[in-house]
Amino acid sequence: MTRILIIEDEPDMRRGLQDNLEFEDYEIVTTGNGSEGLRLAQKEPFDLILLDLMLPGLDGMEVCRKLKEEGSTVPIIMLTARGSESDKVEGLLTGADDYITKPFGLKELLARIKVILRRVQPHPSSLREIEFSDVKISFDKYEAKKGETLLDMSPREFEILRLFIDREGETVTREEFLKEVWGYTSFPQTRTVDNHIAKLRQKIEDDPDQPKHIITVHRMGYKFLR
């Protein structure tokens, strides 16, 4: 069973998250103190951590920083009422995998959790490795090569490729990318997808301006061809 650690000092929020996530069949451990949360994360195995930013003991940034400095690979979603861009950037640079601002909808949080767990947990063997042209992608190692050159690709770019391959030859809309890869349930803007696709083309296409593999479908989205 997937184990999630909730480090949240607001009792009502903590109980609400625990009840809803247990209903989704996750095993939940909770604490309202940052120092205790750090101790639990160091001592026990977890698949994901929901981490409030403002905490007694140690704040969320410090908990995240210490875990990452110790080499922890457990994904972290930060929960906070502070929604400024600088706060989000600081959280992500500290090592958080995602950042969600209070108040948030339960459906959005569940979607974000599922996206991150899908990214870090084992996938079917059919998607462990794929080759096209001179590109070789290893999803279990998160490694990509073009010819003999090792590509510097982010986990999100691997997930974009995974979705493309799952839907090979089909048009994938920008909204589907935001839902399946980013975990969003509302879509205020879709340029995020276009920007990531442009960067991915720069890495895998011989001629990014005349792509052979990631094809634009006008006014709809993109499709992948080998």
mmCIF file with all atom_site columns, C-alpha atoms in Angstrom:
data_model
loop_
_atom_site.group_PDB
_atom_site.id
_atom_site.type_symbol
_atom_site.label_atom_id
_atom_site.label_alt_id
_atom_site.label_comp_id
_atom_site.label_asym_id
_atom_site.label_entity_id
_atom_site.label_seq_id
_atom_site.pdbx_PDB_ins_code
_atom_site.Cartn_x
_atom_site.Cartn_y
_atom_site.Cartn_z
_atom_site.occupancy
_atom_site.B_iso_or_equiv
_atom_site.pdbx_formal_charge
_atom_site.auth_seq_id
_atom_site.auth_comp_id
_atom_site.auth_asym_id
_atom_site.auth_atom_id
_atom_site.pdbx_PDB_model_num
ATOM 1   C CA . MET A 1 1   ? 0.000   0.000  0.000   1.00 0.00 ? 1   MET A CA 1
ATOM 2   C CA . THR A 1 2   ? 1.243   3.494  -0.852  1.00 0.00 ? 2   THR A CA 1
ATOM 3   C CA . ARG A 1 3   ? 2.329   5.365  2.290   1.00 0.00 ? 3   ARG A CA 1
ATOM 4   C CA . ILE A 1 4   ? 1.985   9.154  2.522   1.00 0.00 ? 4   ILE A CA 1
ATOM 5   C CA . LEU A 1 5   ? 3.364   11.356 5.301   1.00 0.00 ? 5   LEU A CA 1
ATOM 6   C CA . ILE A 1 6   ? 1.348   14.514 5.992   1.00 0.00 ? 6   ILE A CA 1
ATOM 7   C CA . ILE A 1 7   ? 3.225   17.283 7.832   1.00 0.00 ? 7   ILE A CA 1
ATOM 8   C CA . GLU A 1 8   ? 0.575   19.935 8.475   1.00 0.00 ? 8   GLU A CA 1
ATOM 9   C CA . ASP A 1 9   ? 0.000   21.992 11.642  1.00 0.00 ? 9   ASP A CA 1
ATOM 10  C CA . GLU A 1 10  ? -3.644  22.965 11.054  1.00 0.00 ? 10  GLU A CA 1
ATOM 11  C CA . PRO A 1 11  ? -5.666  20.208 12.813  1.00 0.00 ? 11  PRO A CA 1
ATOM 12  C CA . ASP A 1 12  ? -8.759  20.483 10.595  1.00 0.00 ? 12  ASP A CA 1
ATOM 13  C CA . MET A 1 13  ? -6.682  20.459 7.414   1.00 0.00 ? 13  MET A CA 1
ATOM 14  C CA . ARG A 1 14  ? -4.613  17.527 8.671   1.00 0.00 ? 14  ARG A CA 1
ATOM 15  C CA . ARG A 1 15  ? -7.674  15.459 9.595   1.00 0.00 ? 15  ARG A CA 1
ATOM 16  C CA . GLY A 1 16  ? -9.428  16.329 6.336   1.00 0.00 ? 16  GLY A CA 1
ATOM 17  C CA . LEU A 1 17  ? -6.447  15.289 4.248   1.00 0.00 ? 17  LEU A CA 1
ATOM 18  C CA . GLN A 1 18  ? -6.033  12.085 6.239   1.00 0.00 ? 18  GLN A CA 1
ATOM 19  C CA . ASP A 1 19  ? -9.707  11.099 5.909   1.00 0.00 ? 19  ASP A CA 1
ATOM 20  C CA . ASN A 1 20  ? -9.861  11.785 2.185   1.00 0.00 ? 20  ASN A CA 1
ATOM 21  C CA . LEU A 1 21  ? -6.573  10.080 1.346   1.00 0.00 ? 21  LEU A CA 1
ATOM 22  C CA . GLU A 1 22  ? -7.408  7.025  3.444   1.00 0.00 ? 22  GLU A CA 1
ATOM 23  C CA . PHE A 1 23  ? -10.682 6.848  1.503   1.00 0.00 ? 23  PHE A CA 1
ATOM 24  C CA . GLU A 1 24  ? -8.497  6.614  -1.638  1.00 0.00 ? 24  GLU A CA 1
ATOM 25  C CA . ASP A 1 25  ? -6.726  3.593  -0.057  1.00 0.00 ? 25  ASP A CA 1
ATOM 26  C CA . TYR A 1 26  ? -3.486  5.359  0.882   1.00 0.00 ? 26  TYR A CA 1
ATOM 27  C CA . GLU A 1 27  ? -1.824  4.562  4.213   1.00 0.00 ? 27  GLU A CA 1
ATOM 28  C CA . ILE A 1 28  ? -1.439  7.858  6.063   1.00 0.00 ? 28  ILE A CA 1
ATOM 29  C CA . VAL A 1 29  ? 0.879   9.022  8.853   1.00 0.00 ? 29  VAL A CA 1
ATOM 30  C CA . THR A 1 30  ? 0.465   12.580 10.156  1.00 0.00 ? 30  THR A CA 1
ATOM 31  C CA . THR A 1 31  ? 2.214   15.113 12.359  1.00 0.00 ? 31  THR A CA 1
ATOM 32  C CA . GLY A 1 32  ? 1.770   18.820 13.021  1.00 0.00 ? 32  GLY A CA 1
ATOM 33  C CA . ASN A 1 33  ? 5.410   19.581 13.787  1.00 0.00 ? 33  ASN A CA 1
ATOM 34  C CA . GLY A 1 34  ? 8.255   20.089 11.332  1.00 0.00 ? 34  GLY A CA 1
ATOM 35  C CA . SER A 1 35  ? 10.941  18.534 13.526  1.00 0.00 ? 35  SER A CA 1
ATOM 36  C CA . GLU A 1 36  ? 8.793   15.468 14.153  1.00 0.00 ? 36  GLU A CA 1
ATOM 37  C CA . GLY A 1 37  ? 7.968   15.275 10.448  1.00 0.00 ? 37  GLY A CA 1
ATOM 38  C CA . LEU A 1 38  ? 11.673  15.274 9.588   1.00 0.00 ? 38  LEU A CA 1
ATOM 39  C CA . ARG A 1 39  ? 12.316  12.517 12.139  1.00 0.00 ? 39  ARG A CA 1
ATOM 40  C CA . LEU A 1 40  ? 9.492   10.374 10.711  1.00 0.00 ? 40  LEU A CA 1
ATOM 41  C CA . ALA A 1 41  ? 10.679  10.915 7.138   1.00 0.00 ? 41  ALA A CA 1
ATOM 42  C CA . GLN A 1 42  ? 14.211  9.886  8.136   1.00 0.00 ? 42  GLN A CA 1
ATOM 43  C CA . LYS A 1 43  ? 13.086  6.826  10.082  1.00 0.00 ? 43  LYS A CA 1
ATOM 44  C CA . GLU A 1 44  ? 10.186  5.318  8.114   1.00 0.00 ? 44  GLU A CA 1
ATOM 45  C CA . PRO A 1 45  ? 9.629   4.485  4.425   1.00 0.00 ? 45  PRO A CA 1
ATOM 46  C CA . PHE A 1 46  ? 7.173   6.727  2.580   1.00 0.00 ? 46  PHE A CA 1
ATOM 47  C CA . ASP A 1 47  ? 6.165   6.993  -1.052  1.00 0.00 ? 47  ASP A CA 1
ATOM 48  C CA . LEU A 1 48  ? 5.259   10.697 -0.880  1.00 0.00 ? 48  LEU A CA 1
ATOM 49  C CA . ILE A 1 49  ? 5.269   13.607 1.583   1.00 0.00 ? 49  ILE A CA 1
ATOM 50  C CA . LEU A 1 50  ? 2.682   16.397 1.797   1.00 0.00 ? 50  LEU A CA 1
ATOM 51  C CA . LEU A 1 51  ? 4.578   19.221 3.499   1.00 0.00 ? 51  LEU A CA 1
ATOM 52  C CA . ASP A 1 52  ? 3.133   22.460 4.835   1.00 0.00 ? 52  ASP A CA 1
ATOM 53  C CA . LEU A 1 53  ? 5.407   25.478 4.544   1.00 0.00 ? 53  LEU A CA 1
ATOM 54  C CA . MET A 1 54  ? 4.639   27.226 7.848   1.00 0.00 ? 54  MET A CA 1
ATOM 55  C CA . LEU A 1 55  ? 5.298   24.764 10.687  1.00 0.00 ? 55  LEU A CA 1
ATOM 56  C CA . PRO A 1 56  ? 6.393   24.818 14.332  1.00 0.00 ? 56  PRO A CA 1
ATOM 57  C CA . GLY A 1 57  ? 9.783   23.289 15.013  1.00 0.00 ? 57  GLY A CA 1
ATOM 58  C CA . LEU A 1 58  ? 11.283  23.407 11.522  1.00 0.00 ? 58  LEU A CA 1
ATOM 59  C CA . ASP A 1 59  ? 9.522   25.133 8.662   1.00 0.00 ? 59  ASP A CA 1
ATOM 60  C CA . GLY A 1 60  ? 8.699   23.234 5.476   1.00 0.00 ? 60  GLY A CA 1
ATOM 61  C CA . MET A 1 61  ? 11.583  24.687 3.467   1.00 0.00 ? 61  MET A CA 1
ATOM 62  C CA . GLU A 1 62  ? 14.096  23.508 6.062   1.00 0.00 ? 62  GLU A CA 1
ATOM 63  C CA . VAL A 1 63  ? 12.527  20.044 6.307   1.00 0.00 ? 63  VAL A CA 1
ATOM 64  C CA . CYS A 1 64  ? 12.681  19.700 2.520   1.00 0.00 ? 64  CYS A CA 1
ATOM 65  C CA . ARG A 1 65  ? 16.240  21.010 2.362   1.00 0.00 ? 65  ARG A CA 1
ATOM 66  C CA . LYS A 1 66  ? 17.505  18.608 5.032   1.00 0.00 ? 66  LYS A CA 1
ATOM 67  C CA . LEU A 1 67  ? 15.854  15.579 3.433   1.00 0.00 ? 67  LEU A CA 1
ATOM 68  C CA . LYS A 1 68  ? 17.297  16.356 0.007   1.00 0.00 ? 68  LYS A CA 1
ATOM 69  C CA . GLU A 1 69  ? 20.760  17.033 1.452   1.00 0.00 ? 69  GLU A CA 1
ATOM 70  C CA . GLU A 1 70  ? 20.609  13.574 3.034   1.00 0.00 ? 70  GLU A CA 1
ATOM 71  C CA . GLY A 1 71  ? 19.854  12.055 -0.361  1.00 0.00 ? 71  GLY A CA 1
ATOM 72  C CA . SER A 1 72  ? 16.139  11.341 0.096   1.00 0.00 ? 72  SER A CA 1
ATOM 73  C CA . THR A 1 73  ? 14.348  10.593 -3.174  1.00 0.00 ? 73  THR A CA 1
ATOM 74  C CA . VAL A 1 74  ? 10.853  10.622 -1.682  1.00 0.00 ? 74  VAL A CA 1
ATOM 75  C CA . PRO A 1 75  ? 8.756   13.109 -3.701  1.00 0.00 ? 75  PRO A CA 1
ATOM 76  C CA . ILE A 1 76  ? 7.453   16.152 -1.828  1.00 0.00 ? 76  ILE A CA 1
ATOM 77  C CA . ILE A 1 77  ? 4.379   18.276 -2.522  1.00 0.00 ? 77  ILE A CA 1
ATOM 78  C CA . MET A 1 78  ? 4.478   21.578 -0.625  1.00 0.00 ? 78  MET A CA 1
ATOM 79  C CA . LEU A 1 79  ? 1.195   22.921 0.737   1.00 0.00 ? 79  LEU A CA 1
ATOM 80  C CA . THR A 1 80  ? 1.097   26.614 1.563   1.00 0.00 ? 80  THR A CA 1
ATOM 81  C CA . ALA A 1 81  ? -1.026  29.725 1.793   1.00 0.00 ? 81  ALA A CA 1
ATOM 82  C CA . ARG A 1 82  ? 1.881   31.690 0.312   1.00 0.00 ? 82  ARG A CA 1
ATOM 83  C CA . GLY A 1 83  ? 1.332   31.707 -3.425  1.00 0.00 ? 83  GLY A CA 1
ATOM 84  C CA . SER A 1 84  ? 3.847   34.198 -4.763  1.00 0.00 ? 84  SER A CA 1
ATOM 85  C CA . GLU A 1 85  ? 6.061   33.154 -7.650  1.00 0.00 ? 85  GLU A CA 1
ATOM 86  C CA . SER A 1 86  ? 9.207   33.651 -5.552  1.00 0.00 ? 86  SER A CA 1
ATOM 87  C CA . ASP A 1 87  ? 7.889   31.274 -2.865  1.00 0.00 ? 87  ASP A CA 1
ATOM 88  C CA . LYS A 1 88  ? 7.093   28.626 -5.486  1.00 0.00 ? 88  LYS A CA 1
ATOM 89  C CA . VAL A 1 89  ? 10.504  28.989 -7.089  1.00 0.00 ? 89  VAL A CA 1
ATOM 90  C CA . GLU A 1 90  ? 12.246  28.724 -3.714  1.00 0.00 ? 90  GLU A CA 1
ATOM 91  C CA . GLY A 1 91  ? 10.267  25.608 -2.856  1.00 0.00 ? 91  GLY A CA 1
ATOM 92  C CA . LEU A 1 92  ? 11.077  23.907 -6.147  1.00 0.00 ? 92  LEU A CA 1
ATOM 93  C CA . LEU A 1 93  ? 14.747  24.862 -5.941  1.00 0.00 ? 93  LEU A CA 1
ATOM 94  C CA . THR A 1 94  ? 14.872  23.451 -2.421  1.00 0.00 ? 94  THR A CA 1
ATOM 95  C CA . GLY A 1 95  ? 13.828  20.098 -3.870  1.00 0.00 ? 95  GLY A CA 1
ATOM 96  C CA . ALA A 1 96  ? 10.029  19.967 -3.782  1.00 0.00 ? 96  ALA A CA 1
ATOM 97  C CA . ASP A 1 97  ? 8.445   18.111 -6.689  1.00 0.00 ? 97  ASP A CA 1
ATOM 98  C CA . ASP A 1 98  ? 5.281   20.207 -6.736  1.00 0.00 ? 98  ASP A CA 1
ATOM 99  C CA . TYR A 1 99  ? 3.722   23.181 -4.973  1.00 0.00 ? 99  TYR A CA 1
ATOM 100 C CA . ILE A 1 100 ? 0.016   23.722 -4.343  1.00 0.00 ? 100 ILE A CA 1
ATOM 101 C CA . THR A 1 101 ? -1.470  26.884 -2.856  1.00 0.00 ? 101 THR A CA 1
ATOM 102 C CA . LYS A 1 102 ? -4.211  26.879 -0.210  1.00 0.00 ? 102 LYS A CA 1
ATOM 103 C CA . PRO A 1 103 ? -7.114  26.808 -0.577  1.00 0.00 ? 103 PRO A CA 1
ATOM 104 C CA . PHE A 1 104 ? -7.019  23.986 -3.112  1.00 0.00 ? 104 PHE A CA 1
ATOM 105 C CA . GLY A 1 105 ? -9.564  21.499 -4.377  1.00 0.00 ? 105 GLY A CA 1
ATOM 106 C CA . LEU A 1 106 ? -9.334  17.868 -3.322  1.00 0.00 ? 106 LEU A CA 1
ATOM 107 C CA . LYS A 1 107 ? -9.605  16.669 -6.936  1.00 0.00 ? 107 LYS A CA 1
ATOM 108 C CA . GLU A 1 108 ? -6.614  18.793 -7.930  1.00 0.00 ? 108 GLU A CA 1
ATOM 109 C CA . LEU A 1 109 ? -4.514  17.489 -5.034  1.00 0.00 ? 109 LEU A CA 1
ATOM 110 C CA . LEU A 1 110 ? -5.429  13.865 -5.800  1.00 0.00 ? 110 LEU A CA 1
ATOM 111 C CA . ALA A 1 111 ? -4.519  14.388 -9.453  1.00 0.00 ? 111 ALA A CA 1
ATOM 112 C CA . ARG A 1 112 ? -1.151  15.900 -8.520  1.00 0.00 ? 112 ARG A CA 1
ATOM 113 C CA . ILE A 1 113 ? -0.449  12.994 -6.151  1.00 0.00 ? 113 ILE A CA 1
ATOM 114 C CA . LYS A 1 114 ? -1.281  10.422 -8.833  1.00 0.00 ? 114 LYS A CA 1
ATOM 115 C CA . VAL A 1 115 ? 0.910   12.153 -11.421 1.00 0.00 ? 115 VAL A CA 1
ATOM 116 C CA . ILE A 1 116 ? 3.922   12.188 -9.102  1.00 0.00 ? 116 ILE A CA 1
ATOM 117 C CA . LEU A 1 117 ? 3.421   8.606  -7.915  1.00 0.00 ? 117 LEU A CA 1
ATOM 118 C CA . ARG A 1 118 ? 3.093   7.450  -11.517 1.00 0.00 ? 118 ARG A CA 1
ATOM 119 C CA . ARG A 1 119 ? 6.371   9.226  -12.279 1.00 0.00 ? 119 ARG A CA 1
ATOM 120 C CA . VAL A 1 120 ? 8.362   7.548  -9.494  1.00 0.00 ? 120 VAL A CA 1
ATOM 121 C CA . GLN A 1 121 ? 6.741   4.119  -9.216  1.00 0.00 ? 121 GLN A CA 1
ATOM 122 C CA . PRO A 1 122 ? 7.426   1.191  -11.573 1.00 0.00 ? 122 PRO A CA 1
ATOM 123 C CA . HIS A 1 123 ? 5.675   1.160  -14.931 1.00 0.00 ? 123 HIS A CA 1
ATOM 124 C CA . PRO A 1 124 ? 4.694   -1.716 -17.228 1.00 0.00 ? 124 PRO A CA 1
ATOM 125 C CA . SER A 1 125 ? 7.634   -3.413 -18.927 1.00 0.00 ? 125 SER A CA 1
ATOM 126 C CA . SER A 1 126 ? 6.356   -2.347 -22.351 1.00 0.00 ? 126 SER A CA 1
ATOM 127 C CA . LEU A 1 127 ? 7.283   1.239  -21.486 1.00 0.00 ? 127 LEU A CA 1
ATOM 128 C CA . ARG A 1 128 ? 10.693  0.643  -19.954 1.00 0.00 ? 128 ARG A CA 1
ATOM 129 C CA . GLU A 1 129 ? 12.599  1.401  -23.128 1.00 0.00 ? 129 GLU A CA 1
ATOM 130 C CA . ILE A 1 130 ? 11.907  2.710  -26.619 1.00 0.00 ? 130 ILE A CA 1
ATOM 131 C CA . GLU A 1 131 ? 13.988  3.628  -29.682 1.00 0.00 ? 131 GLU A CA 1
ATOM 132 C CA . PHE A 1 132 ? 13.160  5.815  -32.667 1.00 0.00 ? 132 PHE A CA 1
ATOM 133 C CA . SER A 1 133 ? 15.562  7.278  -35.239 1.00 0.00 ? 133 SER A CA 1
ATOM 134 C CA . ASP A 1 134 ? 18.823  7.617  -33.305 1.00 0.00 ? 134 ASP A CA 1
ATOM 135 C CA . VAL A 1 135 ? 17.069  8.320  -29.988 1.00 0.00 ? 135 VAL A CA 1
ATOM 136 C CA . LYS A 1 136 ? 16.986  5.764  -27.182 1.00 0.00 ? 136 LYS A CA 1
ATOM 137 C CA . ILE A 1 137 ? 14.813  6.349  -24.100 1.00 0.00 ? 137 ILE A CA 1
ATOM 138 C CA . SER A 1 138 ? 15.085  4.303  -20.905 1.00 0.00 ? 138 SER A CA 1
ATOM 139 C CA . PHE A 1 139 ? 12.134  5.137  -18.658 1.00 0.00 ? 139 PHE A CA 1
ATOM 140 C CA . ASP A 1 140 ? 13.168  2.974  -15.715 1.00 0.00 ? 140 ASP A CA 1
ATOM 141 C CA . LYS A 1 141 ? 16.604  4.656  -15.594 1.00 0.00 ? 141 LYS A CA 1
ATOM 142 C CA . TYR A 1 142 ? 15.299  8.100  -16.654 1.00 0.00 ? 142 TYR A CA 1
ATOM 143 C CA . GLU A 1 143 ? 18.050  8.171  -19.261 1.00 0.00 ? 143 GLU A CA 1
ATOM 144 C CA . ALA A 1 144 ? 17.905  9.398  -22.857 1.00 0.00 ? 144 ALA A CA 1
ATOM 145 C CA . LYS A 1 145 ? 20.488  9.371  -25.645 1.00 0.00 ? 145 LYS A CA 1
ATOM 146 C CA . LYS A 1 146 ? 20.577  10.789 -29.138 1.00 0.00 ? 146 LYS A CA 1
ATOM 147 C CA . GLY A 1 147 ? 23.279  8.873  -30.921 1.00 0.00 ? 147 GLY A CA 1
ATOM 148 C CA . GLU A 1 148 ? 26.082  8.716  -28.374 1.00 0.00 ? 148 GLU A CA 1
ATOM 149 C CA . THR A 1 149 ? 25.079  11.974 -26.682 1.00 0.00 ? 149 THR A CA 1
ATOM 150 C CA . LEU A 1 150 ? 23.397  11.769 -23.290 1.00 0.00 ? 150 LEU A CA 1
ATOM 151 C CA . LEU A 1 151 ? 20.421  14.126 -23.236 1.00 0.00 ? 151 LEU A CA 1
ATOM 152 C CA . ASP A 1 152 ? 19.716  16.359 -20.243 1.00 0.00 ? 152 ASP A CA 1
ATOM 153 C CA . MET A 1 153 ? 15.994  15.719 -19.804 1.00 0.00 ? 153 MET A CA 1
ATOM 154 C CA . SER A 1 154 ? 13.745  16.569 -16.879 1.00 0.00 ? 154 SER A CA 1
ATOM 155 C CA . PRO A 1 155 ? 11.345  14.043 -15.282 1.00 0.00 ? 155 PRO A CA 1
ATOM 156 C CA . ARG A 1 156 ? 8.470   16.025 -16.800 1.00 0.00 ? 156 ARG A CA 1
ATOM 157 C CA . GLU A 1 157 ? 9.928   15.655 -20.286 1.00 0.00 ? 157 GLU A CA 1
ATOM 158 C CA . PHE A 1 158 ? 10.120  11.891 -19.761 1.00 0.00 ? 158 PHE A CA 1
ATOM 159 C CA . GLU A 1 159 ? 6.447   11.903 -18.733 1.00 0.00 ? 159 GLU A CA 1
ATOM 160 C CA . ILE A 1 160 ? 5.511   13.907 -21.828 1.00 0.00 ? 160 ILE A CA 1
ATOM 161 C CA . LEU A 1 161 ? 7.263   11.297 -23.963 1.00 0.00 ? 161 LEU A CA 1
ATOM 162 C CA . ARG A 1 162 ? 5.595   8.480  -22.031 1.00 0.00 ? 162 ARG A CA 1
ATOM 163 C CA . LEU A 1 163 ? 2.172   9.950  -22.735 1.00 0.00 ? 163 LEU A CA 1
ATOM 164 C CA . PHE A 1 164 ? 3.082   10.443 -26.396 1.00 0.00 ? 164 PHE A CA 1
ATOM 165 C CA . ILE A 1 165 ? 4.114   6.802  -26.675 1.00 0.00 ? 165 ILE A CA 1
ATOM 166 C CA . ASP A 1 166 ? 0.996   5.582  -24.854 1.00 0.00 ? 166 ASP A CA 1
ATOM 167 C CA . ARG A 1 167 ? -1.035  7.514  -27.422 1.00 0.00 ? 167 ARG A CA 1
ATOM 168 C CA . GLU A 1 168 ? 1.247   7.000  -30.429 1.00 0.00 ? 168 GLU A CA 1
ATOM 169 C CA . GLY A 1 169 ? -0.329  8.293  -33.650 1.00 0.00 ? 169 GLY A CA 1
ATOM 170 C CA . GLU A 1 170 ? -3.205  9.964  -31.765 1.00 0.00 ? 170 GLU A CA 1
ATOM 171 C CA . THR A 1 171 ? -3.659  13.667 -31.165 1.00 0.00 ? 171 THR A CA 1
ATOM 172 C CA . VAL A 1 172 ? -3.035  14.615 -27.535 1.00 0.00 ? 172 VAL A CA 1
ATOM 173 C CA . THR A 1 173 ? -4.584  17.951 -26.589 1.00 0.00 ? 173 THR A CA 1
ATOM 174 C CA . ARG A 1 174 ? -2.819  20.526 -24.442 1.00 0.00 ? 174 ARG A CA 1
ATOM 175 C CA . GLU A 1 175 ? -5.501  20.054 -21.799 1.00 0.00 ? 175 GLU A CA 1
ATOM 176 C CA . GLU A 1 176 ? -4.761  16.305 -21.707 1.00 0.00 ? 176 GLU A CA 1
ATOM 177 C CA . PHE A 1 177 ? -1.069  17.022 -21.177 1.00 0.00 ? 177 PHE A CA 1
ATOM 178 C CA . LEU A 1 178 ? -1.864  19.405 -18.314 1.00 0.00 ? 178 LEU A CA 1
ATOM 179 C CA . LYS A 1 179 ? -4.137  16.812 -16.702 1.00 0.00 ? 179 LYS A CA 1
ATOM 180 C CA . GLU A 1 180 ? -1.988  13.700 -17.188 1.00 0.00 ? 180 GLU A CA 1
ATOM 181 C CA . VAL A 1 181 ? 1.523   15.134 -16.797 1.00 0.00 ? 181 VAL A CA 1
ATOM 182 C CA . TRP A 1 182 ? 1.019   18.198 -14.577 1.00 0.00 ? 182 TRP A CA 1
ATOM 183 C CA . GLY A 1 183 ? -2.025  16.970 -12.638 1.00 0.00 ? 183 GLY A CA 1
ATOM 184 C CA . TYR A 1 184 ? -4.050  20.110 -13.282 1.00 0.00 ? 184 TYR A CA 1
ATOM 185 C CA . THR A 1 185 ? -7.852  19.984 -13.258 1.00 0.00 ? 185 THR A CA 1
ATOM 186 C CA . SER A 1 186 ? -8.323  23.542 -14.543 1.00 0.00 ? 186 SER A CA 1
ATOM 187 C CA . PHE A 1 187 ? -6.490  24.997 -17.500 1.00 0.00 ? 187 PHE A CA 1
ATOM 188 C CA . PRO A 1 188 ? -5.994  28.777 -17.250 1.00 0.00 ? 188 PRO A CA 1
ATOM 189 C CA . GLN A 1 189 ? -3.275  28.725 -19.907 1.00 0.00 ? 189 GLN A CA 1
ATOM 190 C CA . THR A 1 190 ? -1.702  26.140 -22.177 1.00 0.00 ? 190 THR A CA 1
ATOM 191 C CA . ARG A 1 191 ? 1.519   27.870 -23.234 1.00 0.00 ? 191 ARG A CA 1
ATOM 192 C CA . THR A 1 192 ? 3.254   25.764 -20.583 1.00 0.00 ? 192 THR A CA 1
ATOM 193 C CA . VAL A 1 193 ? 2.754   22.702 -22.791 1.00 0.00 ? 193 VAL A CA 1
ATOM 194 C CA . ASP A 1 194 ? 3.968   24.485 -25.928 1.00 0.00 ? 194 ASP A CA 1
ATOM 195 C CA . ASN A 1 195 ? 7.124   25.652 -24.169 1.00 0.00 ? 195 ASN A CA 1
ATOM 196 C CA . HIS A 1 196 ? 7.955   22.133 -22.968 1.00 0.00 ? 196 HIS A CA 1
ATOM 197 C CA . ILE A 1 197 ? 7.252   20.647 -26.392 1.00 0.00 ? 197 ILE A CA 1
ATOM 198 C CA . ALA A 1 198 ? 9.586   23.208 -28.002 1.00 0.00 ? 198 ALA A CA 1
ATOM 199 C CA . LYS A 1 199 ? 12.387  22.275 -25.579 1.00 0.00 ? 199 LYS A CA 1
ATOM 200 C CA . LEU A 1 200 ? 11.784  18.559 -26.149 1.00 0.00 ? 200 LEU A CA 1
ATOM 201 C CA . ARG A 1 201 ? 11.989  19.000 -29.918 1.00 0.00 ? 201 ARG A CA 1
ATOM 202 C CA . GLN A 1 202 ? 15.328  20.775 -29.519 1.00 0.00 ? 202 GLN A CA 1
ATOM 203 C CA . LYS A 1 203 ? 16.657  17.650 -27.812 1.00 0.00 ? 203 LYS A CA 1
ATOM 204 C CA . ILE A 1 204 ? 15.268  14.770 -29.872 1.00 0.00 ? 204 ILE A CA 1
ATOM 205 C CA . GLU A 1 205 ? 14.580  16.112 -33.373 1.00 0.00 ? 205 GLU A CA 1
ATOM 206 C CA . ASP A 1 206 ? 17.274  16.373 -36.063 1.00 0.00 ? 206 ASP A CA 1
ATOM 207 C CA . ASP A 1 207 ? 15.614  19.575 -37.255 1.00 0.00 ? 207 ASP A CA 1
ATOM 208 C CA . PRO A 1 208 ? 13.332  21.066 -34.558 1.00 0.00 ? 208 PRO A CA 1
ATOM 209 C CA . ASP A 1 209 ? 11.823  23.470 -37.124 1.00 0.00 ? 209 ASP A CA 1
ATOM 210 C CA . GLN A 1 210 ? 10.799  20.510 -39.317 1.00 0.00 ? 210 GLN A CA 1
ATOM 211 C CA . PRO A 1 211 ? 9.989   17.824 -36.719 1.00 0.00 ? 211 PRO A CA 1
ATOM 212 C CA . LYS A 1 212 ? 9.500   14.201 -37.769 1.00 0.00 ? 212 LYS A CA 1
ATOM 213 C CA . HIS A 1 213 ? 8.377   12.779 -34.431 1.00 0.00 ? 213 HIS A CA 1
ATOM 214 C CA . ILE A 1 214 ? 6.475   15.437 -32.464 1.00 0.00 ? 214 ILE A CA 1
ATOM 215 C CA . ILE A 1 215 ? 3.921   16.813 -34.904 1.00 0.00 ? 215 ILE A CA 1
ATOM 216 C CA . THR A 1 216 ? 1.726   19.860 -34.300 1.00 0.00 ? 216 THR A CA 1
ATOM 217 C CA . VAL A 1 217 ? -1.981  19.319 -34.904 1.00 0.00 ? 217 VAL A CA 1
ATOM 218 C CA . HIS A 1 218 ? -3.276  22.820 -35.636 1.00 0.00 ? 218 HIS A CA 1
ATOM 219 C CA . ARG A 1 219 ? -5.588  24.247 -32.934 1.00 0.00 ? 219 ARG A CA 1
ATOM 220 C CA . MET A 1 220 ? -5.718  20.901 -31.127 1.00 0.00 ? 220 MET A CA 1
ATOM 221 C CA . GLY A 1 221 ? -2.393  19.680 -29.759 1.00 0.00 ? 221 GLY A CA 1
ATOM 222 C CA . TYR A 1 222 ? 0.366   17.290 -30.790 1.00 0.00 ? 222 TYR A CA 1
ATOM 223 C CA . LYS A 1 223 ? 0.895   13.712 -31.905 1.00 0.00 ? 223 LYS A CA 1
ATOM 224 C CA . PHE A 1 224 ? 3.910   11.407 -31.824 1.00 0.00 ? 224 PHE A CA 1
ATOM 225 C CA . LEU A 1 225 ? 5.166   9.393  -34.793 1.00 0.00 ? 225 LEU A CA 1
ATOM 226 C CA . ARG A 1 226 ? 8.186   7.076  -34.859 1.00 0.00 ? 226 ARG A CA 1
#
